[in-house]
Amino acid sequence: MVSRRQLLVVMAAGAAATSVRTPAYAQQVVHIASDAPERKAILDVARVPVERRLGIKVVFVVERMTVFGVWAYAAMHPRDAAGKRIDYRRTLFAKDFDPEQDSDFVGVLLRRNGAAWSLVEEAFLPTDVFWEEWETKYKLPRAMFLTD
């Protein structure tokens, strides 16, 4: 006869074994909390190209941040170092900025390699639904990009 404790040990071992080999289709989209360590790492990677384009230090107001397996998506609004809306006409991006068309939005797609995140795609002040291409190209779930 198997004791209750032995049964629980066997069940726990089985659950651990199946979680290691979870197929991609069974993974879940996880929303990253504002105090999660991953959040800072993702934002630090996203900040580099935005600051390079604008020529100023930025902070982000995050609209959405999700992780799916080794993929991360962040939807955010860049702000100046004081947290105020950026006047893009006073940045390095001024000659390319069209206030009638450009958004005040940045979307980034990152991929984790070990403990480090790297930028895969960036949508800087987009005027269209950029993430649909990423969804198809990288076979990512729509829930990663859309608000529940």
mmCIF file with all atom_site columns, C-alpha atoms in Angstrom:
data_model
loop_
_atom_site.group_PDB
_atom_site.id
_atom_site.type_symbol
_atom_site.label_atom_id
_atom_site.label_alt_id
_atom_site.label_comp_id
_atom_site.label_asym_id
_atom_site.label_entity_id
_atom_site.label_seq_id
_atom_site.pdbx_PDB_ins_code
_atom_site.Cartn_x
_atom_site.Cartn_y
_atom_site.Cartn_z
_atom_site.occupancy
_atom_site.B_iso_or_equiv
_atom_site.pdbx_formal_charge
_atom_site.auth_seq_id
_atom_site.auth_comp_id
_atom_site.auth_asym_id
_atom_site.auth_atom_id
_atom_site.pdbx_PDB_model_num
ATOM 1   C CA . MET A 1 1   ? 0.000  0.000  0.000   1.00 0.00 ? 1   MET A CA 1
ATOM 2   C CA . VAL A 1 2   ? 1.241  3.486  -0.904  1.00 0.00 ? 2   VAL A CA 1
ATOM 3   C CA . SER A 1 3   ? 1.195  6.084  1.824   1.00 0.00 ? 3   SER A CA 1
ATOM 4   C CA . ARG A 1 4   ? -0.309 9.496  1.295   1.00 0.00 ? 4   ARG A CA 1
ATOM 5   C CA . ARG A 1 5   ? 3.132  11.087 1.613   1.00 0.00 ? 5   ARG A CA 1
ATOM 6   C CA . GLN A 1 6   ? 4.614  8.779  -1.041  1.00 0.00 ? 6   GLN A CA 1
ATOM 7   C CA . LEU A 1 7   ? 1.725  9.582  -3.362  1.00 0.00 ? 7   LEU A CA 1
ATOM 8   C CA . LEU A 1 8   ? 2.271  13.342 -2.890  1.00 0.00 ? 8   LEU A CA 1
ATOM 9   C CA . VAL A 1 9   ? 6.005  12.962 -3.611  1.00 0.00 ? 9   VAL A CA 1
ATOM 10  C CA . VAL A 1 10  ? 5.268  11.049 -6.821  1.00 0.00 ? 10  VAL A CA 1
ATOM 11  C CA . MET A 1 11  ? 2.662  13.634 -7.894  1.00 0.00 ? 11  MET A CA 1
ATOM 12  C CA . ALA A 1 12  ? 5.058  16.525 -7.192  1.00 0.00 ? 12  ALA A CA 1
ATOM 13  C CA . ALA A 1 13  ? 7.843  14.839 -9.176  1.00 0.00 ? 13  ALA A CA 1
ATOM 14  C CA . GLY A 1 14  ? 5.469  14.254 -12.081 1.00 0.00 ? 14  GLY A CA 1
ATOM 15  C CA . ALA A 1 15  ? 4.333  17.874 -12.049 1.00 0.00 ? 15  ALA A CA 1
ATOM 16  C CA . ALA A 1 16  ? 7.941  19.108 -11.997 1.00 0.00 ? 16  ALA A CA 1
ATOM 17  C CA . ALA A 1 17  ? 8.872  16.870 -14.909 1.00 0.00 ? 17  ALA A CA 1
ATOM 18  C CA . THR A 1 18  ? 5.982  18.052 -17.050 1.00 0.00 ? 18  THR A CA 1
ATOM 19  C CA . SER A 1 19  ? 6.615  21.727 -16.294 1.00 0.00 ? 19  SER A CA 1
ATOM 20  C CA . VAL A 1 20  ? 10.189 21.418 -17.579 1.00 0.00 ? 20  VAL A CA 1
ATOM 21  C CA . ARG A 1 21  ? 8.952  20.112 -20.922 1.00 0.00 ? 21  ARG A CA 1
ATOM 22  C CA . THR A 1 22  ? 5.948  22.374 -21.357 1.00 0.00 ? 22  THR A CA 1
ATOM 23  C CA . PRO A 1 23  ? 5.372  22.864 -25.073 1.00 0.00 ? 23  PRO A CA 1
ATOM 24  C CA . ALA A 1 24  ? 5.323  26.422 -26.458 1.00 0.00 ? 24  ALA A CA 1
ATOM 25  C CA . TYR A 1 25  ? 1.592  26.307 -27.143 1.00 0.00 ? 25  TYR A CA 1
ATOM 26  C CA . ALA A 1 26  ? 0.918  25.623 -23.455 1.00 0.00 ? 26  ALA A CA 1
ATOM 27  C CA . GLN A 1 27  ? 2.964  28.590 -22.193 1.00 0.00 ? 27  GLN A CA 1
ATOM 28  C CA . GLN A 1 28  ? 1.093  31.515 -20.760 1.00 0.00 ? 28  GLN A CA 1
ATOM 29  C CA . VAL A 1 29  ? 1.445  35.220 -21.338 1.00 0.00 ? 29  VAL A CA 1
ATOM 30  C CA . VAL A 1 30  ? 2.563  36.746 -18.046 1.00 0.00 ? 30  VAL A CA 1
ATOM 31  C CA . HIS A 1 31  ? 2.029  40.415 -17.170 1.00 0.00 ? 31  HIS A CA 1
ATOM 32  C CA . ILE A 1 32  ? 5.094  41.906 -15.524 1.00 0.00 ? 32  ILE A CA 1
ATOM 33  C CA . ALA A 1 33  ? 4.391  43.733 -12.265 1.00 0.00 ? 33  ALA A CA 1
ATOM 34  C CA . SER A 1 34  ? 5.833  47.192 -11.684 1.00 0.00 ? 34  SER A CA 1
ATOM 35  C CA . ASP A 1 35  ? 8.117  45.863 -8.926  1.00 0.00 ? 35  ASP A CA 1
ATOM 36  C CA . ALA A 1 36  ? 9.402  42.809 -10.840 1.00 0.00 ? 36  ALA A CA 1
ATOM 37  C CA . PRO A 1 37  ? 13.179 42.636 -11.414 1.00 0.00 ? 37  PRO A CA 1
ATOM 38  C CA . GLU A 1 38  ? 12.611 41.731 -15.084 1.00 0.00 ? 38  GLU A CA 1
ATOM 39  C CA . ARG A 1 39  ? 10.847 45.046 -15.632 1.00 0.00 ? 39  ARG A CA 1
ATOM 40  C CA . LYS A 1 40  ? 13.964 47.140 -14.986 1.00 0.00 ? 40  LYS A CA 1
ATOM 41  C CA . ALA A 1 41  ? 16.094 44.883 -17.182 1.00 0.00 ? 41  ALA A CA 1
ATOM 42  C CA . ILE A 1 42  ? 13.598 45.141 -20.066 1.00 0.00 ? 42  ILE A CA 1
ATOM 43  C CA . LEU A 1 43  ? 13.262 48.917 -19.730 1.00 0.00 ? 43  LEU A CA 1
ATOM 44  C CA . ASP A 1 44  ? 17.037 49.372 -19.614 1.00 0.00 ? 44  ASP A CA 1
ATOM 45  C CA . VAL A 1 45  ? 17.381 47.559 -22.946 1.00 0.00 ? 45  VAL A CA 1
ATOM 46  C CA . ALA A 1 46  ? 14.476 49.513 -24.492 1.00 0.00 ? 46  ALA A CA 1
ATOM 47  C CA . ARG A 1 47  ? 15.857 52.843 -23.274 1.00 0.00 ? 47  ARG A CA 1
ATOM 48  C CA . VAL A 1 48  ? 19.104 52.661 -25.278 1.00 0.00 ? 48  VAL A CA 1
ATOM 49  C CA . PRO A 1 49  ? 17.698 53.084 -28.819 1.00 0.00 ? 49  PRO A CA 1
ATOM 50  C CA . VAL A 1 50  ? 15.099 55.646 -27.709 1.00 0.00 ? 50  VAL A CA 1
ATOM 51  C CA . GLU A 1 51  ? 17.701 57.857 -26.039 1.00 0.00 ? 51  GLU A CA 1
ATOM 52  C CA . ARG A 1 52  ? 19.980 57.476 -29.047 1.00 0.00 ? 52  ARG A CA 1
ATOM 53  C CA . ARG A 1 53  ? 17.202 58.615 -31.424 1.00 0.00 ? 53  ARG A CA 1
ATOM 54  C CA . LEU A 1 54  ? 16.119 61.528 -29.261 1.00 0.00 ? 54  LEU A CA 1
ATOM 55  C CA . GLY A 1 55  ? 19.447 62.656 -27.830 1.00 0.00 ? 55  GLY A CA 1
ATOM 56  C CA . ILE A 1 56  ? 17.972 63.051 -24.338 1.00 0.00 ? 56  ILE A CA 1
ATOM 57  C CA . LYS A 1 57  ? 17.559 60.912 -21.220 1.00 0.00 ? 57  LYS A CA 1
ATOM 58  C CA . VAL A 1 58  ? 14.131 59.289 -20.978 1.00 0.00 ? 58  VAL A CA 1
ATOM 59  C CA . VAL A 1 59  ? 11.907 57.491 -18.519 1.00 0.00 ? 59  VAL A CA 1
ATOM 60  C CA . PHE A 1 60  ? 8.941  55.380 -19.580 1.00 0.00 ? 60  PHE A CA 1
ATOM 61  C CA . VAL A 1 61  ? 5.306  55.321 -18.643 1.00 0.00 ? 61  VAL A CA 1
ATOM 62  C CA . VAL A 1 62  ? 4.531  51.660 -19.201 1.00 0.00 ? 62  VAL A CA 1
ATOM 63  C CA . GLU A 1 63  ? 1.165  50.812 -20.686 1.00 0.00 ? 63  GLU A CA 1
ATOM 64  C CA . ARG A 1 64  ? 1.761  47.069 -20.991 1.00 0.00 ? 64  ARG A CA 1
ATOM 65  C CA . MET A 1 65  ? 4.605  44.665 -20.325 1.00 0.00 ? 65  MET A CA 1
ATOM 66  C CA . THR A 1 66  ? 4.279  40.954 -20.952 1.00 0.00 ? 66  THR A CA 1
ATOM 67  C CA . VAL A 1 67  ? 6.492  37.892 -21.174 1.00 0.00 ? 67  VAL A CA 1
ATOM 68  C CA . PHE A 1 68  ? 5.820  34.732 -23.146 1.00 0.00 ? 68  PHE A CA 1
ATOM 69  C CA . GLY A 1 69  ? 8.552  32.127 -22.767 1.00 0.00 ? 69  GLY A CA 1
ATOM 70  C CA . VAL A 1 70  ? 11.784 33.818 -23.898 1.00 0.00 ? 70  VAL A CA 1
ATOM 71  C CA . TRP A 1 71  ? 9.921  36.784 -25.438 1.00 0.00 ? 71  TRP A CA 1
ATOM 72  C CA . ALA A 1 72  ? 9.048  40.107 -23.819 1.00 0.00 ? 72  ALA A CA 1
ATOM 73  C CA . TYR A 1 73  ? 6.881  42.932 -25.131 1.00 0.00 ? 73  TYR A CA 1
ATOM 74  C CA . ALA A 1 74  ? 6.709  46.445 -23.722 1.00 0.00 ? 74  ALA A CA 1
ATOM 75  C CA . ALA A 1 75  ? 4.257  49.147 -24.792 1.00 0.00 ? 75  ALA A CA 1
ATOM 76  C CA . MET A 1 76  ? 5.181  52.520 -23.356 1.00 0.00 ? 76  MET A CA 1
ATOM 77  C CA . HIS A 1 77  ? 5.292  56.284 -23.643 1.00 0.00 ? 77  HIS A CA 1
ATOM 78  C CA . PRO A 1 78  ? 8.704  57.957 -23.382 1.00 0.00 ? 78  PRO A CA 1
ATOM 79  C CA . ARG A 1 79  ? 8.943  61.006 -21.115 1.00 0.00 ? 79  ARG A CA 1
ATOM 80  C CA . ASP A 1 80  ? 11.795 63.410 -20.407 1.00 0.00 ? 80  ASP A CA 1
ATOM 81  C CA . ALA A 1 81  ? 13.963 62.921 -17.322 1.00 0.00 ? 81  ALA A CA 1
ATOM 82  C CA . ALA A 1 82  ? 11.475 65.008 -15.286 1.00 0.00 ? 82  ALA A CA 1
ATOM 83  C CA . GLY A 1 83  ? 8.613  62.704 -16.341 1.00 0.00 ? 83  GLY A CA 1
ATOM 84  C CA . LYS A 1 84  ? 6.986  65.269 -18.643 1.00 0.00 ? 84  LYS A CA 1
ATOM 85  C CA . ARG A 1 85  ? 5.722  64.721 -22.178 1.00 0.00 ? 85  ARG A CA 1
ATOM 86  C CA . ILE A 1 86  ? 8.544  65.125 -24.705 1.00 0.00 ? 86  ILE A CA 1
ATOM 87  C CA . ASP A 1 87  ? 8.521  67.970 -27.207 1.00 0.00 ? 87  ASP A CA 1
ATOM 88  C CA . TYR A 1 88  ? 9.953  65.954 -30.088 1.00 0.00 ? 88  TYR A CA 1
ATOM 89  C CA . ARG A 1 89  ? 10.624 69.152 -32.037 1.00 0.00 ? 89  ARG A CA 1
ATOM 90  C CA . ARG A 1 90  ? 13.408 69.876 -29.508 1.00 0.00 ? 90  ARG A CA 1
ATOM 91  C CA . THR A 1 91  ? 15.159 66.515 -29.944 1.00 0.00 ? 91  THR A CA 1
ATOM 92  C CA . LEU A 1 92  ? 17.466 64.915 -32.480 1.00 0.00 ? 92  LEU A CA 1
ATOM 93  C CA . PHE A 1 93  ? 14.307 63.422 -34.012 1.00 0.00 ? 93  PHE A CA 1
ATOM 94  C CA . ALA A 1 94  ? 12.887 66.892 -34.797 1.00 0.00 ? 94  ALA A CA 1
ATOM 95  C CA . LYS A 1 95  ? 13.419 66.798 -38.572 1.00 0.00 ? 95  LYS A CA 1
ATOM 96  C CA . ASP A 1 96  ? 11.558 63.476 -38.843 1.00 0.00 ? 96  ASP A CA 1
ATOM 97  C CA . PHE A 1 97  ? 8.773  64.253 -36.383 1.00 0.00 ? 97  PHE A CA 1
ATOM 98  C CA . ASP A 1 98  ? 5.301  65.016 -37.729 1.00 0.00 ? 98  ASP A CA 1
ATOM 99  C CA . PRO A 1 99  ? 2.992  66.018 -34.853 1.00 0.00 ? 99  PRO A CA 1
ATOM 100 C CA . GLU A 1 100 ? -0.061 65.389 -37.041 1.00 0.00 ? 100 GLU A CA 1
ATOM 101 C CA . GLN A 1 101 ? 0.864  61.761 -37.702 1.00 0.00 ? 101 GLN A CA 1
ATOM 102 C CA . ASP A 1 102 ? 3.437  60.411 -35.277 1.00 0.00 ? 102 ASP A CA 1
ATOM 103 C CA . SER A 1 103 ? 2.304  58.873 -32.013 1.00 0.00 ? 103 SER A CA 1
ATOM 104 C CA . ASP A 1 104 ? 3.770  59.322 -28.552 1.00 0.00 ? 104 ASP A CA 1
ATOM 105 C CA . PHE A 1 105 ? 4.427  55.630 -28.186 1.00 0.00 ? 105 PHE A CA 1
ATOM 106 C CA . VAL A 1 106 ? 7.209  53.061 -28.330 1.00 0.00 ? 106 VAL A CA 1
ATOM 107 C CA . GLY A 1 107 ? 6.741  49.310 -28.631 1.00 0.00 ? 107 GLY A CA 1
ATOM 108 C CA . VAL A 1 108 ? 9.618  46.870 -28.228 1.00 0.00 ? 108 VAL A CA 1
ATOM 109 C CA . LEU A 1 109 ? 10.016 43.138 -28.635 1.00 0.00 ? 109 LEU A CA 1
ATOM 110 C CA . LEU A 1 110 ? 12.890 41.509 -26.780 1.00 0.00 ? 110 LEU A CA 1
ATOM 111 C CA . ARG A 1 111 ? 14.263 38.002 -26.507 1.00 0.00 ? 111 ARG A CA 1
ATOM 112 C CA . ARG A 1 112 ? 15.967 36.513 -23.484 1.00 0.00 ? 112 ARG A CA 1
ATOM 113 C CA . ASN A 1 113 ? 19.262 34.701 -23.934 1.00 0.00 ? 113 ASN A CA 1
ATOM 114 C CA . GLY A 1 114 ? 20.189 33.237 -20.579 1.00 0.00 ? 114 GLY A CA 1
ATOM 115 C CA . ALA A 1 115 ? 19.758 36.052 -18.059 1.00 0.00 ? 115 ALA A CA 1
ATOM 116 C CA . ALA A 1 116 ? 20.115 38.903 -20.574 1.00 0.00 ? 116 ALA A CA 1
ATOM 117 C CA . TRP A 1 117 ? 17.474 40.546 -22.755 1.00 0.00 ? 117 TRP A CA 1
ATOM 118 C CA . SER A 1 118 ? 18.231 41.772 -26.267 1.00 0.00 ? 118 SER A CA 1
ATOM 119 C CA . LEU A 1 119 ? 16.192 44.002 -28.542 1.00 0.00 ? 119 LEU A CA 1
ATOM 120 C CA . VAL A 1 120 ? 14.698 42.176 -31.541 1.00 0.00 ? 120 VAL A CA 1
ATOM 121 C CA . GLU A 1 121 ? 12.220 44.749 -32.909 1.00 0.00 ? 121 GLU A CA 1
ATOM 122 C CA . GLU A 1 122 ? 11.287 48.334 -32.116 1.00 0.00 ? 122 GLU A CA 1
ATOM 123 C CA . ALA A 1 123 ? 8.359  50.504 -33.169 1.00 0.00 ? 123 ALA A CA 1
ATOM 124 C CA . PHE A 1 124 ? 9.278  54.137 -32.504 1.00 0.00 ? 124 PHE A CA 1
ATOM 125 C CA . LEU A 1 125 ? 6.334  56.578 -32.630 1.00 0.00 ? 125 LEU A CA 1
ATOM 126 C CA . PRO A 1 126 ? 4.372  54.227 -34.910 1.00 0.00 ? 126 PRO A CA 1
ATOM 127 C CA . THR A 1 127 ? 1.345  55.247 -36.922 1.00 0.00 ? 127 THR A CA 1
ATOM 128 C CA . ASP A 1 128 ? -0.016 51.743 -37.520 1.00 0.00 ? 128 ASP A CA 1
ATOM 129 C CA . VAL A 1 129 ? -0.570 48.400 -35.797 1.00 0.00 ? 129 VAL A CA 1
ATOM 130 C CA . PHE A 1 130 ? 3.046  47.260 -35.844 1.00 0.00 ? 130 PHE A CA 1
ATOM 131 C CA . TRP A 1 131 ? 2.727  44.262 -33.540 1.00 0.00 ? 131 TRP A CA 1
ATOM 132 C CA . GLU A 1 132 ? 0.598  42.212 -35.963 1.00 0.00 ? 132 GLU A CA 1
ATOM 133 C CA . GLU A 1 133 ? 3.710  41.618 -38.066 1.00 0.00 ? 133 GLU A CA 1
ATOM 134 C CA . TRP A 1 134 ? 5.646  40.535 -34.968 1.00 0.00 ? 134 TRP A CA 1
ATOM 135 C CA . GLU A 1 135 ? 2.825  38.185 -33.981 1.00 0.00 ? 135 GLU A CA 1
ATOM 136 C CA . THR A 1 136 ? 3.050  36.439 -37.348 1.00 0.00 ? 136 THR A CA 1
ATOM 137 C CA . LYS A 1 137 ? 6.808  36.626 -37.886 1.00 0.00 ? 137 LYS A CA 1
ATOM 138 C CA . TYR A 1 138 ? 7.709  35.186 -34.465 1.00 0.00 ? 138 TYR A CA 1
ATOM 139 C CA . LYS A 1 139 ? 4.571  33.065 -33.916 1.00 0.00 ? 139 LYS A CA 1
ATOM 140 C CA . LEU A 1 140 ? 3.599  34.922 -30.753 1.00 0.00 ? 140 LEU A CA 1
ATOM 141 C CA . PRO A 1 141 ? 0.160  34.920 -29.154 1.00 0.00 ? 141 PRO A CA 1
ATOM 142 C CA . ARG A 1 142 ? -2.057 37.950 -29.697 1.00 0.00 ? 142 ARG A CA 1
ATOM 143 C CA . ALA A 1 143 ? -2.639 38.108 -25.933 1.00 0.00 ? 143 ALA A CA 1
ATOM 144 C CA . MET A 1 144 ? 0.936  39.295 -25.592 1.00 0.00 ? 144 MET A CA 1
ATOM 145 C CA . PHE A 1 145 ? 0.071  42.556 -27.352 1.00 0.00 ? 145 PHE A CA 1
ATOM 146 C CA . LEU A 1 146 ? -3.576 43.213 -26.516 1.00 0.00 ? 146 LEU A CA 1
ATOM 147 C CA . THR A 1 147 ? -5.087 44.332 -23.240 1.00 0.00 ? 147 THR A CA 1
ATOM 148 C CA . ASP A 1 148 ? -7.275 41.686 -21.658 1.00 0.00 ? 148 ASP A CA 1
#
